[in-house]
Tab-separated table of C-alpha atoms in Angstrom:
chain	number	residue	atom	x	y	z
A	56	MET	CA	-32.254	47.775	-12.305
A	57	ALA	CA	-33.296	46.340	-8.981
A	58	ASP	CA	-35.051	49.625	-8.329
A	59	SER	CA	-37.023	49.568	-11.529
A	60	VAL	CA	-38.013	45.943	-11.015
A	61	GLY	CA	-39.138	46.539	-7.458
A	62	MET	CA	-42.897	46.958	-7.363
A	63	ARG	CA	-44.436	47.939	-4.078
A	64	ASP	CA	-48.129	47.418	-4.668
A	65	LEU	CA	-51.034	47.393	-7.109
A	66	ALA	CA	-51.253	51.178	-7.013
A	67	GLU	CA	-47.701	51.496	-8.286
A	68	LEU	CA	-48.352	48.864	-10.940
A	69	LYS	CA	-51.385	50.792	-12.137
A	70	GLU	CA	-49.311	53.959	-12.464
A	71	ARG	CA	-46.437	52.269	-14.247
A	72	LEU	CA	-48.808	50.603	-16.698
A	73	ARG	CA	-50.425	53.959	-17.437
A	74	VAL	CA	-47.037	55.392	-18.326
A	75	PHE	CA	-46.062	52.347	-20.364
A	76	VAL	CA	-49.273	52.498	-22.365
A	77	ALA	CA	-49.171	56.260	-22.839
A	78	GLU	CA	-45.577	56.188	-24.098
A	79	ARG	CA	-46.670	53.729	-26.789
A	80	ASP	CA	-49.984	55.412	-27.582
A	81	TRP	CA	-51.697	52.109	-26.857
A	82	ASP	CA	-54.695	53.527	-25.014
A	83	GLN	CA	-56.604	53.359	-28.288
A	84	PHE	CA	-56.368	49.539	-28.141
A	85	HIS	CA	-57.131	49.233	-24.433
A	86	SER	CA	-60.910	49.187	-24.401
A	87	PRO	CA	-62.361	46.975	-21.653
A	88	LYS	CA	-63.573	44.693	-24.456
A	89	ASN	CA	-60.093	44.185	-25.905
A	90	LEU	CA	-58.412	43.967	-22.516
A	91	SER	CA	-60.847	41.342	-21.271
A	92	MET	CA	-60.146	39.298	-24.405
A	93	ALA	CA	-56.386	39.654	-23.830
A	94	LEU	CA	-56.823	38.617	-20.200
A	95	ALA	CA	-58.710	35.482	-21.262
A	96	VAL	CA	-55.944	34.651	-23.739
A	97	GLU	CA	-53.240	34.986	-21.076
A	98	ALA	CA	-55.287	32.892	-18.650
A	99	ALA	CA	-55.524	30.173	-21.293
A	100	GLU	CA	-51.761	30.315	-21.848
A	101	LEU	CA	-51.333	29.708	-18.135
A	102	ALA	CA	-53.747	26.773	-18.224
A	103	GLU	CA	-51.894	25.354	-21.227
A	104	ILE	CA	-48.812	24.870	-19.051
A	105	PHE	CA	-50.694	22.445	-16.830
A	106	GLN	CA	-53.320	20.931	-19.123
A	107	TRP	CA	-51.762	17.537	-19.798
A	108	LEU	CA	-50.284	17.109	-16.329
A	109	THR	CA	-51.992	15.307	-13.508
A	110	GLU	CA	-53.029	17.506	-10.628
A	111	GLU	CA	-50.163	16.088	-8.608
A	112	GLN	CA	-47.627	16.903	-11.328
A	113	SER	CA	-49.001	20.429	-11.609
A	114	ALA	CA	-48.284	20.952	-7.911
A	115	LEU	CA	-44.621	20.056	-8.382
A	116	PRO	CA	-43.569	21.853	-11.567
A	117	ASP	CA	-39.935	21.819	-12.625
A	118	ALA	CA	-38.023	25.108	-12.680
A	119	ASP	CA	-38.743	25.836	-16.335
A	120	ARG	CA	-42.460	25.240	-16.027
A	121	ARG	CA	-42.632	27.283	-12.845
A	122	ARG	CA	-40.812	30.164	-14.521
A	123	ARG	CA	-43.193	30.057	-17.493
A	124	ALA	CA	-46.141	30.020	-15.120
A	125	ALA	CA	-44.771	33.064	-13.276
A	126	ASP	CA	-44.498	34.802	-16.632
A	127	GLU	CA	-48.131	34.118	-17.501
A	128	LEU	CA	-49.313	35.071	-14.008
A	129	ALA	CA	-47.607	38.413	-14.540
A	130	ASP	CA	-49.383	38.872	-17.882
A	131	VAL	CA	-52.725	38.130	-16.272
A	132	LEU	CA	-52.026	40.645	-13.518
A	133	VAL	CA	-51.057	43.306	-16.055
A	134	TYR	CA	-54.362	43.035	-17.910
A	135	LEU	CA	-56.336	42.705	-14.697
A	136	VAL	CA	-54.936	45.976	-13.392
A	137	ARG	CA	-55.446	47.680	-16.766
A	138	ILE	CA	-59.118	46.688	-16.972
A	139	ALA	CA	-59.751	47.730	-13.387
A	140	ASP	CA	-58.111	51.059	-14.167
A	141	ARG	CA	-60.191	51.608	-17.300
A	142	LEU	CA	-63.389	50.755	-15.420
A	143	ASP	CA	-62.339	52.718	-12.339
A	144	VAL	CA	-62.706	49.638	-10.150
A	145	ASP	CA	-60.696	49.350	-6.926
A	146	LEU	CA	-59.427	45.769	-7.099
A	147	LEU	CA	-58.717	45.352	-3.407
A	148	GLN	CA	-62.116	46.708	-2.460
A	149	ALA	CA	-63.853	44.495	-5.024
A	150	VAL	CA	-62.050	41.404	-3.772
A	151	GLY	CA	-62.810	42.297	-0.153
A	152	GLU	CA	-66.508	42.487	-0.955
A	153	LYS	CA	-66.303	39.250	-2.898
A	154	LEU	CA	-64.755	37.436	0.063
A	155	GLU	CA	-67.609	38.677	2.235
A	156	GLN	CA	-70.128	37.269	-0.236
A	157	ASN	CA	-68.270	33.986	-0.533
A	158	ALA	CA	-68.204	33.534	3.239
A	159	ILE	CA	-72.011	33.700	3.169
A	160	LYS	CA	-72.471	31.608	0.026
A	161	TYR	CA	-70.155	28.859	1.203
A	162	PRO	CA	-70.541	28.364	4.972
A	163	ALA	CA	-67.526	26.365	6.110
A	164	GLU	CA	-69.526	23.807	8.062
A	165	ARG	CA	-71.727	23.087	5.070
A	166	VAL	CA	-69.290	22.857	2.174
A	167	ARG	CA	-66.295	21.318	3.915
A	168	GLY	CA	-64.432	19.053	1.537
A	169	GLN	CA	-66.885	19.550	-1.308
A	170	ALA	CA	-66.285	21.554	-4.461
A	171	ARG	CA	-69.777	21.861	-5.862
A	172	LYS	CA	-70.852	25.297	-6.962
A	173	TYR	CA	-72.847	27.150	-4.365
A	174	ASP	CA	-76.062	26.992	-6.406
A	175	GLU	CA	-75.932	23.248	-6.326
A	176	TYR	CA	-76.266	23.204	-2.547
B	67	MET	CA	-68.101	44.887	8.453
B	68	ALA	CA	-66.078	47.674	6.878
B	69	ASP	CA	-63.039	46.311	8.686
B	70	SER	CA	-63.429	42.821	7.334
B	71	VAL	CA	-63.971	44.115	3.813
B	72	GLY	CA	-60.909	46.330	3.979
B	73	MET	CA	-58.011	44.643	2.216
B	74	ARG	CA	-54.667	46.341	2.445
B	75	ASP	CA	-52.607	44.473	-0.109
B	76	LEU	CA	-51.925	41.237	-1.975
B	77	ALA	CA	-50.092	39.767	1.008
B	78	GLU	CA	-53.197	40.123	3.159
B	79	LEU	CA	-55.357	38.682	0.393
B	80	LYS	CA	-53.067	35.673	0.161
B	81	GLU	CA	-53.377	35.072	3.891
B	82	ARG	CA	-57.131	35.495	3.988
B	83	LEU	CA	-57.554	33.092	1.082
B	84	ARG	CA	-55.398	30.524	2.838
B	85	VAL	CA	-57.682	30.694	5.861
B	86	PHE	CA	-60.815	30.591	3.717
B	87	VAL	CA	-59.613	27.508	1.867
B	88	ALA	CA	-58.346	25.731	4.971
B	89	GLU	CA	-61.638	26.255	6.815
B	90	ARG	CA	-63.424	24.502	3.944
B	91	ASP	CA	-60.814	21.807	3.385
B	92	TRP	CA	-60.598	22.941	-0.228
B	93	ASP	CA	-56.829	22.640	-0.595
B	94	GLN	CA	-57.386	19.211	-2.099
B	95	PHE	CA	-59.106	20.884	-5.082
B	96	HIS	CA	-56.609	23.726	-5.427
B	97	SER	CA	-53.941	22.162	-7.609
B	98	PRO	CA	-52.309	24.632	-10.014
B	99	LYS	CA	-54.023	22.699	-12.800
B	100	ASN	CA	-57.510	23.181	-11.371
B	101	LEU	CA	-56.865	26.751	-10.310
B	102	SER	CA	-55.573	27.731	-13.747
B	103	MET	CA	-58.713	26.243	-15.274
B	104	ALA	CA	-60.884	28.171	-12.817
B	105	LEU	CA	-58.972	31.357	-13.604
B	106	ALA	CA	-59.585	30.879	-17.323
B	107	VAL	CA	-63.295	30.354	-16.668
B	108	GLU	CA	-63.551	33.561	-14.638
B	109	ALA	CA	-61.631	35.469	-17.308
B	110	ALA	CA	-64.122	34.232	-19.894
B	111	GLU	CA	-67.026	35.341	-17.695
B	112	LEU	CA	-65.483	38.802	-17.637
B	113	ALA	CA	-65.086	38.802	-21.421
B	114	GLU	CA	-68.694	37.680	-21.787
B	115	ILE	CA	-69.848	40.964	-20.254
B	116	PHE	CA	-68.309	42.913	-23.127
B	117	GLN	CA	-68.391	40.491	-26.044
B	118	TRP	CA	-71.327	41.900	-28.011
B	119	LEU	CA	-70.586	45.527	-27.220
B	120	THR	CA	-68.558	47.813	-29.412
B	121	GLU	CA	-65.243	48.870	-27.942
B	122	GLU	CA	-66.729	52.294	-27.305
B	123	GLN	CA	-69.708	50.849	-25.455
B	124	SER	CA	-67.403	48.677	-23.360
B	125	ALA	CA	-65.590	51.810	-22.195
B	126	LEU	CA	-68.825	53.346	-20.920
B	127	PRO	CA	-70.604	50.501	-19.132
B	128	ASP	CA	-73.792	51.189	-17.206
B	129	ALA	CA	-73.756	50.717	-13.428
B	130	ASP	CA	-74.999	47.136	-13.550
B	131	ARG	CA	-72.458	46.024	-16.111
B	132	ARG	CA	-69.660	47.783	-14.249
B	133	ARG	CA	-70.671	46.082	-11.007
B	134	ARG	CA	-70.717	42.668	-12.695
B	135	ALA	CA	-67.304	43.360	-14.190
B	136	ALA	CA	-65.931	44.296	-10.746
B	137	ASP	CA	-67.291	41.007	-9.460
B	138	GLU	CA	-65.499	39.000	-12.152
B	139	LEU	CA	-62.292	40.987	-11.739
B	140	ALA	CA	-62.367	40.014	-8.063
B	141	ASP	CA	-62.810	36.343	-8.986
B	142	VAL	CA	-59.847	36.526	-11.345
B	143	LEU	CA	-57.711	38.121	-8.645
B	144	VAL	CA	-58.690	35.438	-6.131
B	145	TYR	CA	-57.534	32.611	-8.391
B	146	LEU	CA	-54.472	34.535	-9.496
B	147	VAL	CA	-53.320	34.952	-5.899
B	148	ARG	CA	-54.139	31.330	-5.095
B	149	ILE	CA	-52.087	29.956	-7.994
B	150	ALA	CA	-49.166	32.220	-7.184
B	151	ASP	CA	-49.341	31.023	-3.595
B	152	ARG	CA	-49.411	27.358	-4.592
B	153	LEU	CA	-46.444	27.867	-6.947
B	154	ASP	CA	-44.616	30.084	-4.463
B	155	VAL	CA	-44.442	32.909	-7.001
B	156	ASP	CA	-44.175	36.518	-5.825
B	157	LEU	CA	-46.686	38.275	-8.071
B	158	LEU	CA	-45.286	41.779	-7.668
B	159	GLN	CA	-41.776	40.599	-8.399
B	160	ALA	CA	-42.938	38.594	-11.415
B	161	VAL	CA	-44.800	41.554	-12.822
B	162	GLY	CA	-41.851	43.861	-12.201
B	163	GLU	CA	-39.615	41.573	-14.203
B	164	LYS	CA	-42.232	41.298	-16.923
B	165	LEU	CA	-42.426	45.076	-17.265
B	166	GLU	CA	-38.635	45.175	-17.675
B	167	GLN	CA	-38.859	42.613	-20.469
B	168	ASN	CA	-41.752	44.409	-22.125
B	169	ALA	CA	-39.855	47.694	-22.134
B	170	ILE	CA	-37.139	45.977	-24.165
B	171	LYS	CA	-39.461	43.993	-26.413
B	172	TYR	CA	-41.611	46.984	-27.247
B	173	PRO	CA	-39.427	50.086	-27.547
B	174	ALA	CA	-41.747	53.072	-27.392
B	175	GLU	CA	-40.349	54.825	-30.438
B	176	ARG	CA	-40.768	51.709	-32.543
B	177	VAL	CA	-44.210	50.429	-31.611
B	178	ARG	CA	-46.002	53.716	-31.026
B	179	GLY	CA	-49.640	53.425	-32.067
B	180	GLN	CA	-49.315	49.841	-33.283
B	181	ALA	CA	-50.667	46.746	-31.602
B	182	ARG	CA	-48.840	44.020	-33.448
B	183	LYS	CA	-47.263	41.356	-31.321
B	184	TYR	CA	-43.593	41.912	-30.689
B	185	ASP	CA	-42.548	38.919	-32.785
B	186	GLU	CA	-44.167	40.471	-35.811
B	187	TYR	CA	-41.792	43.417	-35.708
C	79	MET	CA	-52.151	12.654	-50.217
C	80	ALA	CA	-55.341	14.267	-51.435
C	81	ASP	CA	-57.170	11.133	-50.377
C	82	SER	CA	-55.863	11.170	-46.868
C	83	VAL	CA	-56.647	14.866	-46.482
C	84	GLY	CA	-60.175	14.453	-47.777
C	85	MET	CA	-62.579	14.300	-44.863
C	86	ARG	CA	-66.189	13.547	-45.648
C	87	ASP	CA	-67.960	14.270	-42.400
C	88	LEU	CA	-67.824	14.404	-38.609
C	89	ALA	CA	-68.283	10.639	-38.366
C	90	GLU	CA	-65.126	10.056	-40.369
C	91	LEU	CA	-63.261	12.639	-38.315
C	92	LYS	CA	-64.311	10.883	-35.118
C	93	GLU	CA	-63.000	7.571	-36.441
C	94	ARG	CA	-59.719	8.999	-37.666
C	95	LEU	CA	-59.120	10.739	-34.358
C	96	ARG	CA	-59.756	7.491	-32.500
C	97	VAL	CA	-57.073	5.799	-34.574
C	98	PHE	CA	-54.657	8.714	-34.191
C	99	VAL	CA	-55.057	8.708	-30.417
C	100	ALA	CA	-54.871	4.926	-30.080
C	101	GLU	CA	-51.669	4.749	-32.131
C	102	ARG	CA	-50.056	7.173	-29.692
C	103	ASP	CA	-51.570	5.702	-26.531
C	104	TRP	CA	-52.983	9.129	-25.749
C	105	ASP	CA	-56.365	7.970	-24.480
C	106	GLN	CA	-54.964	8.152	-20.968
C	107	PHE	CA	-54.670	11.956	-21.376
C	108	HIS	CA	-58.039	12.430	-23.068
C	109	SER	CA	-60.375	12.715	-20.129
C	110	PRO	CA	-63.283	15.121	-20.747
C	111	LYS	CA	-61.661	17.381	-18.151
C	112	ASN	CA	-58.349	17.580	-20.019
C	113	LEU	CA	-59.979	17.807	-23.420
C	114	SER	CA	-62.267	20.640	-22.365
C	115	MET	CA	-59.229	22.519	-21.065
C	116	ALA	CA	-57.405	21.925	-24.355
C	117	LEU	CA	-60.455	23.109	-26.286
C	118	ALA	CA	-60.560	26.320	-24.252
C	119	VAL	CA	-56.863	26.886	-24.935
C	120	GLU	CA	-57.328	26.465	-28.691
C	121	ALA	CA	-60.350	28.770	-28.634
C	122	ALA	CA	-58.224	31.407	-26.910
C	123	GLU	CA	-55.499	30.995	-29.534
C	124	LEU	CA	-58.113	31.700	-32.172
C	125	ALA	CA	-59.327	34.784	-30.311
C	126	GLU	CA	-55.748	35.975	-29.966
C	127	ILE	CA	-55.528	36.316	-33.757
C	128	PHE	CA	-58.256	38.951	-33.714
C	129	GLN	CA	-57.953	40.561	-30.297
C	130	TRP	CA	-56.238	43.817	-31.216
C	131	LEU	CA	-58.023	44.257	-34.533
C	132	THR	CA	-61.157	46.264	-34.989
C	133	GLU	CA	-64.226	44.231	-35.864
C	134	GLU	CA	-63.962	45.521	-39.410
C	135	GLN	CA	-60.324	44.457	-39.706
C	136	SER	CA	-61.183	41.019	-38.336
C	137	ALA	CA	-63.694	40.571	-41.163
C	138	LEU	CA	-61.007	41.228	-43.793
C	139	PRO	CA	-57.991	39.247	-42.590
C	140	ASP	CA	-54.917	39.004	-44.793
C	141	ALA	CA	-53.932	35.589	-46.158
C	142	ASP	CA	-51.553	34.771	-43.315
C	143	ARG	CA	-54.034	35.632	-40.605
C	144	ARG	CA	-56.795	33.719	-42.368
C	145	ARG	CA	-54.555	30.674	-42.665
C	146	ARG	CA	-53.654	30.820	-38.972
C	147	ALA	CA	-57.346	31.130	-38.097
C	148	ALA	CA	-58.152	28.070	-40.223
C	149	ASP	CA	-55.471	26.212	-38.313
C	150	GLU	CA	-56.965	27.106	-34.937
C	151	LEU	CA	-60.494	26.354	-36.127
C	152	ALA	CA	-59.257	22.878	-37.034
C	153	ASP	CA	-57.753	22.431	-33.568
C	154	VAL	CA	-61.018	23.450	-31.946
C	155	LEU	CA	-62.932	20.993	-34.103
C	156	VAL	CA	-60.528	18.180	-33.217
C	157	TYR	CA	-61.054	18.621	-29.488
C	158	LEU	CA	-64.777	19.189	-29.917
C	159	VAL	CA	-65.172	15.879	-31.715
C	160	ARG	CA	-62.948	14.106	-29.192
C	161	ILE	CA	-64.958	15.335	-26.195
C	162	ALA	CA	-68.242	14.453	-27.857
C	163	ASP	CA	-66.855	11.001	-28.559
C	164	ARG	CA	-65.692	10.487	-24.976
C	165	LEU	CA	-69.081	11.625	-23.638
C	166	ASP	CA	-70.985	9.690	-26.302
C	167	VAL	CA	-72.737	12.868	-27.461
C	168	ASP	CA	-74.025	13.122	-31.046
C	169	LEU	CA	-72.866	16.602	-32.050
C	170	LEU	CA	-75.313	17.096	-34.903
C	171	GLN	CA	-78.237	16.014	-32.763
C	172	ALA	CA	-77.134	18.237	-29.897
C	173	VAL	CA	-76.814	21.245	-32.184
C	174	GLY	CA	-80.172	20.529	-33.786
C	175	GLU	CA	-81.838	20.575	-30.378
C	176	LYS	CA	-79.939	23.722	-29.449
C	177	LEU	CA	-81.206	25.520	-32.551
C	178	GLU	CA	-84.749	24.564	-31.593
C	179	GLN	CA	-84.248	26.056	-28.149
C	180	ASN	CA	-82.643	29.177	-29.542
C	181	ALA	CA	-85.543	29.756	-31.934
C	182	ILE	CA	-87.826	29.876	-28.889
C	183	LYS	CA	-85.487	31.879	-26.669
C	184	TYR	CA	-84.809	34.492	-29.306
C	185	PRO	CA	-87.978	35.136	-31.328
C	186	ALA	CA	-86.891	36.968	-34.466
C	187	GLU	CA	-89.489	39.730	-34.195
C	188	ARG	CA	-88.420	40.498	-30.640
C	189	VAL	CA	-84.651	40.454	-30.782
C	190	ARG	CA	-84.066	41.831	-34.261
C	191	GLY	CA	-80.900	43.893	-34.349
C	192	GLN	CA	-80.196	43.486	-30.634
C	193	ALA	CA	-77.490	41.359	-29.080
C	194	ARG	CA	-78.568	41.254	-25.473
C	195	LYS	CA	-78.586	37.869	-23.849
C	196	TYR	CA	-81.994	36.244	-23.792
C	197	ASP	CA	-82.309	36.555	-20.021
C	198	GLU	CA	-82.029	40.307	-20.284
C	199	TYR	CA	-85.233	40.523	-22.323
D	96	MET	CA	-90.332	18.623	-34.809
D	97	ALA	CA	-88.068	15.651	-35.407
D	98	ASP	CA	-87.562	16.921	-38.930
D	99	SER	CA	-86.470	20.347	-37.861
D	100	VAL	CA	-84.130	18.922	-35.226
D	101	GLY	CA	-82.555	16.519	-37.670
D	102	MET	CA	-79.278	17.942	-38.926
D	103	ARG	CA	-77.493	16.034	-41.645
D	104	ASP	CA	-74.082	17.682	-41.770
D	105	LEU	CA	-71.991	20.792	-41.254
D	106	ALA	CA	-73.119	22.211	-44.593
D	107	GLU	CA	-76.743	22.162	-43.463
D	108	LEU	CA	-75.796	23.652	-40.111
D	109	LYS	CA	-74.001	26.493	-41.877
D	110	GLU	CA	-77.085	27.235	-43.946
D	111	ARG	CA	-79.493	27.082	-41.031
D	112	LEU	CA	-77.288	29.393	-38.979
D	113	ARG	CA	-77.173	31.877	-41.857
D	114	VAL	CA	-80.954	31.967	-41.908
D	115	PHE	CA	-81.194	32.192	-38.131
D	116	VAL	CA	-78.790	35.121	-38.035
D	117	ALA	CA	-80.332	36.911	-41.016
D	118	GLU	CA	-83.834	36.690	-39.541
D	119	ARG	CA	-82.554	38.454	-36.435
D	120	ASP	CA	-80.326	40.947	-38.221
D	121	TRP	CA	-77.430	39.690	-36.120
D	122	ASP	CA	-74.807	39.726	-38.869
D	123	GLN	CA	-73.734	43.142	-37.622
D	124	PHE	CA	-72.551	41.484	-34.389
D	125	HIS	CA	-70.937	38.468	-36.039
D	126	SER	CA	-67.490	39.763	-36.844
D	127	PRO	CA	-64.757	37.101	-36.571
D	128	LYS	CA	-63.473	39.063	-33.574
D	129	ASN	CA	-66.773	38.871	-31.695
D	130	LEU	CA	-67.465	35.295	-32.733
D	131	SER	CA	-64.038	34.103	-31.603
D	132	MET	CA	-64.652	35.751	-28.236
D	133	ALA	CA	-68.053	34.061	-27.982
D	134	LEU	CA	-66.480	30.727	-28.899
D	135	ALA	CA	-63.889	31.122	-26.138
D	136	VAL	CA	-66.646	31.926	-23.650
D	137	GLU	CA	-68.621	28.809	-24.578
D	138	ALA	CA	-65.469	26.687	-24.394
D	139	ALA	CA	-64.875	28.002	-20.878
D	140	GLU	CA	-68.457	27.175	-19.910
D	141	LEU	CA	-67.798	23.620	-21.039
D	142	ALA	CA	-64.571	23.455	-19.026
D	143	GLU	CA	-66.421	24.823	-15.998
D	144	ILE	CA	-68.559	21.675	-15.923
D	145	PHE	CA	-65.478	19.531	-15.301
D	146	GLN	CA	-63.067	21.859	-13.529
D	147	TRP	CA	-63.422	20.598	-9.951
D	148	LEU	CA	-63.836	16.948	-10.890
D	149	THR	CA	-61.023	14.472	-11.047
D	150	GLU	CA	-60.221	13.217	-14.521
D	151	GLU	CA	-61.871	9.932	-13.630
D	152	GLN	CA	-65.047	11.642	-12.477
D	153	SER	CA	-65.131	13.715	-15.663
D	154	ALA	CA	-65.148	10.496	-17.695
D	155	LEU	CA	-68.255	9.243	-15.897
D	156	PRO	CA	-70.548	12.261	-15.679
D	157	ASP	CA	-74.070	11.857	-14.325
D	158	ALA	CA	-76.987	12.446	-16.695
D	159	ASP	CA	-77.417	16.102	-15.773
D	160	ARG	CA	-73.762	16.955	-16.234
D	161	ARG	CA	-73.641	15.079	-19.518
D	162	ARG	CA	-76.714	16.949	-20.778
D	163	ARG	CA	-75.160	20.289	-19.821
D	164	ALA	CA	-71.938	19.305	-21.568
D	165	ALA	CA	-73.877	18.382	-24.734
D	166	ASP	CA	-75.481	21.813	-24.568
D	167	GLU	CA	-72.139	23.606	-24.393
D	168	LEU	CA	-70.636	21.399	-27.108
D	169	ALA	CA	-73.510	22.514	-29.341
D	170	ASP	CA	-72.809	26.168	-28.540
D	171	VAL	CA	-69.150	25.717	-29.417
D	172	LEU	CA	-70.068	24.068	-32.715
D	173	VAL	CA	-72.465	26.895	-33.578
D	174	TYR	CA	-69.788	29.562	-33.195
D	175	LEU	CA	-67.171	27.403	-34.861
D	176	VAL	CA	-69.325	27.019	-37.969
D	177	ARG	CA	-70.220	30.717	-37.939
D	178	ILE	CA	-66.578	31.854	-37.814
D	179	ALA	CA	-65.581	29.410	-40.543
D	180	ASP	CA	-68.436	30.745	-42.662
D	181	ARG	CA	-67.436	34.379	-42.100
D	182	LEU	CA	-63.804	33.589	-42.963
D	183	ASP	CA	-64.798	31.333	-45.863
D	184	VAL	CA	-62.879	28.424	-44.339
D	185	ASP	CA	-63.893	24.846	-45.168
D	186	LEU	CA	-63.783	23.182	-41.747
D	187	LEU	CA	-63.466	19.611	-42.978
D	188	GLN	CA	-60.666	20.527	-45.339
D	189	ALA	CA	-58.858	22.497	-42.632
D	190	VAL	CA	-59.099	19.631	-40.184
D	191	GLY	CA	-57.947	17.137	-42.814
D	192	GLU	CA	-54.831	19.212	-43.425
D	193	LYS	CA	-54.280	19.582	-39.698
D	194	LEU	CA	-54.377	15.823	-39.197
D	195	GLU	CA	-51.747	15.456	-41.907
D	196	GLN	CA	-49.513	17.938	-40.105
D	197	ASN	CA	-50.086	16.298	-36.750
D	198	ALA	CA	-49.140	12.882	-38.118
D	199	ILE	CA	-45.765	14.383	-39.059
D	200	LYS	CA	-45.292	16.439	-35.903
D	201	TYR	CA	-46.140	13.565	-33.607
D	202	PRO	CA	-44.745	10.313	-35.038
D	203	ALA	CA	-46.493	7.491	-33.205
D	204	GLU	CA	-43.333	5.586	-32.378
D	205	ARG	CA	-41.763	8.672	-30.853
D	206	VAL	CA	-44.529	10.176	-28.761
D	207	ARG	CA	-46.299	7.048	-27.582
D	208	GLY	CA	-47.701	7.527	-24.105
D	209	GLN	CA	-46.294	11.030	-23.727
D	210	ALA	CA	-48.241	14.260	-23.807
D	211	ARG	CA	-45.495	16.797	-24.218
D	212	LYS	CA	-46.035	19.428	-26.858
D	213	TYR	CA	-44.316	18.657	-30.120
D	214	ASP	CA	-41.841	21.508	-29.736
D	215	GLU	CA	-40.557	19.963	-26.547
D	216	TYR	CA	-39.381	16.894	-28.404
């Protein structure tokens, strides 16, 4: 059990999801369109956990809420990796490039302590 | 440049995001509540790319659409890793456990070729 | 019963929601921020009903699915009217102005049969 | 101009949207599936306006933010009315029934000042 739960990295997750989907013949449902919709639904289910809490309360969730959040985070990751796979996007490379862009868009000395969107600067 | 873009794994991403946020004093905005809202917004921006396409078209995006999708996937991953960090959730462990549950909820021989939610079975 | 269910228009809905919220002392939770999050969650629950269907299937829902969709549409309308109330926005006026803008952005002779966003033209 | 902007009620909005869509031959894109996705996207764009604000700040938006919110509220209403039309759902009736259910699910004396979901009671 421990072995099957253990997940080393995103590459292994991608492979295991491929097998899971193939065994169920679910590739027919996994268009980027459908997967992106499913991802948005899971993201909303995560947000639902925190929506009526104050920000402070959301930072100190009880065990049940934290467990439910972990569950939704996992769902989001599943669909994220599936979409990236279907679009042949390397997630780690994409996020590396995004961080480079963000470092330029949001220079630390200029945006410190402010949350406005970059195009409002 | 290549070096700074290179991202080995989720653990490195978590660390780099911590630095990025600390340099900008943005931790004050990064409550799980706000981050889950931001994640949902990015997920919707991803879905927007595909919403008027047929499923078939979404599976064969042109270069521009694919690049925009990669950009949104990166945004989703950023917020996903941030929330997990704030909630002290190990994403790979959470997703490993979720796959175990899904294997039980959706036995291959029973759900093959069907997309109904498990509670409809 | 029939009388209390009968709802004449958005103005009456706004008033009834004000009473409902006041009776429960829920105004403290109904910031535009929270309400917009709740609206997004309800919208996702609506999308979830259709996400694995083909477009054709979604246009011919069975009675149960149609009933669940009606339920989510009602939830969306509730939060929509609440946010508009909190921001003192007249929904019918706002949508009238939006239709004017859309008529200019999307001239019928130019966009006929195409779903690209206006800024792609 | 004022005349064309004036919108009396949801019934008129439904009719005007039918004409708008027919003139552009957009019915082919307006499956409940696609429309629910578009609704979720607009709801997220509304949430984006408030996501980094405190709840207090969101209740006192400046003129520009309020105008942008009104714009997104209008977009949400457009898709809401379109989906209801495609599914032949009477929005005011659906919301009237929903309010009846909510009055039972959330008895005022029991839930006063608490925002937990009804199934947590």
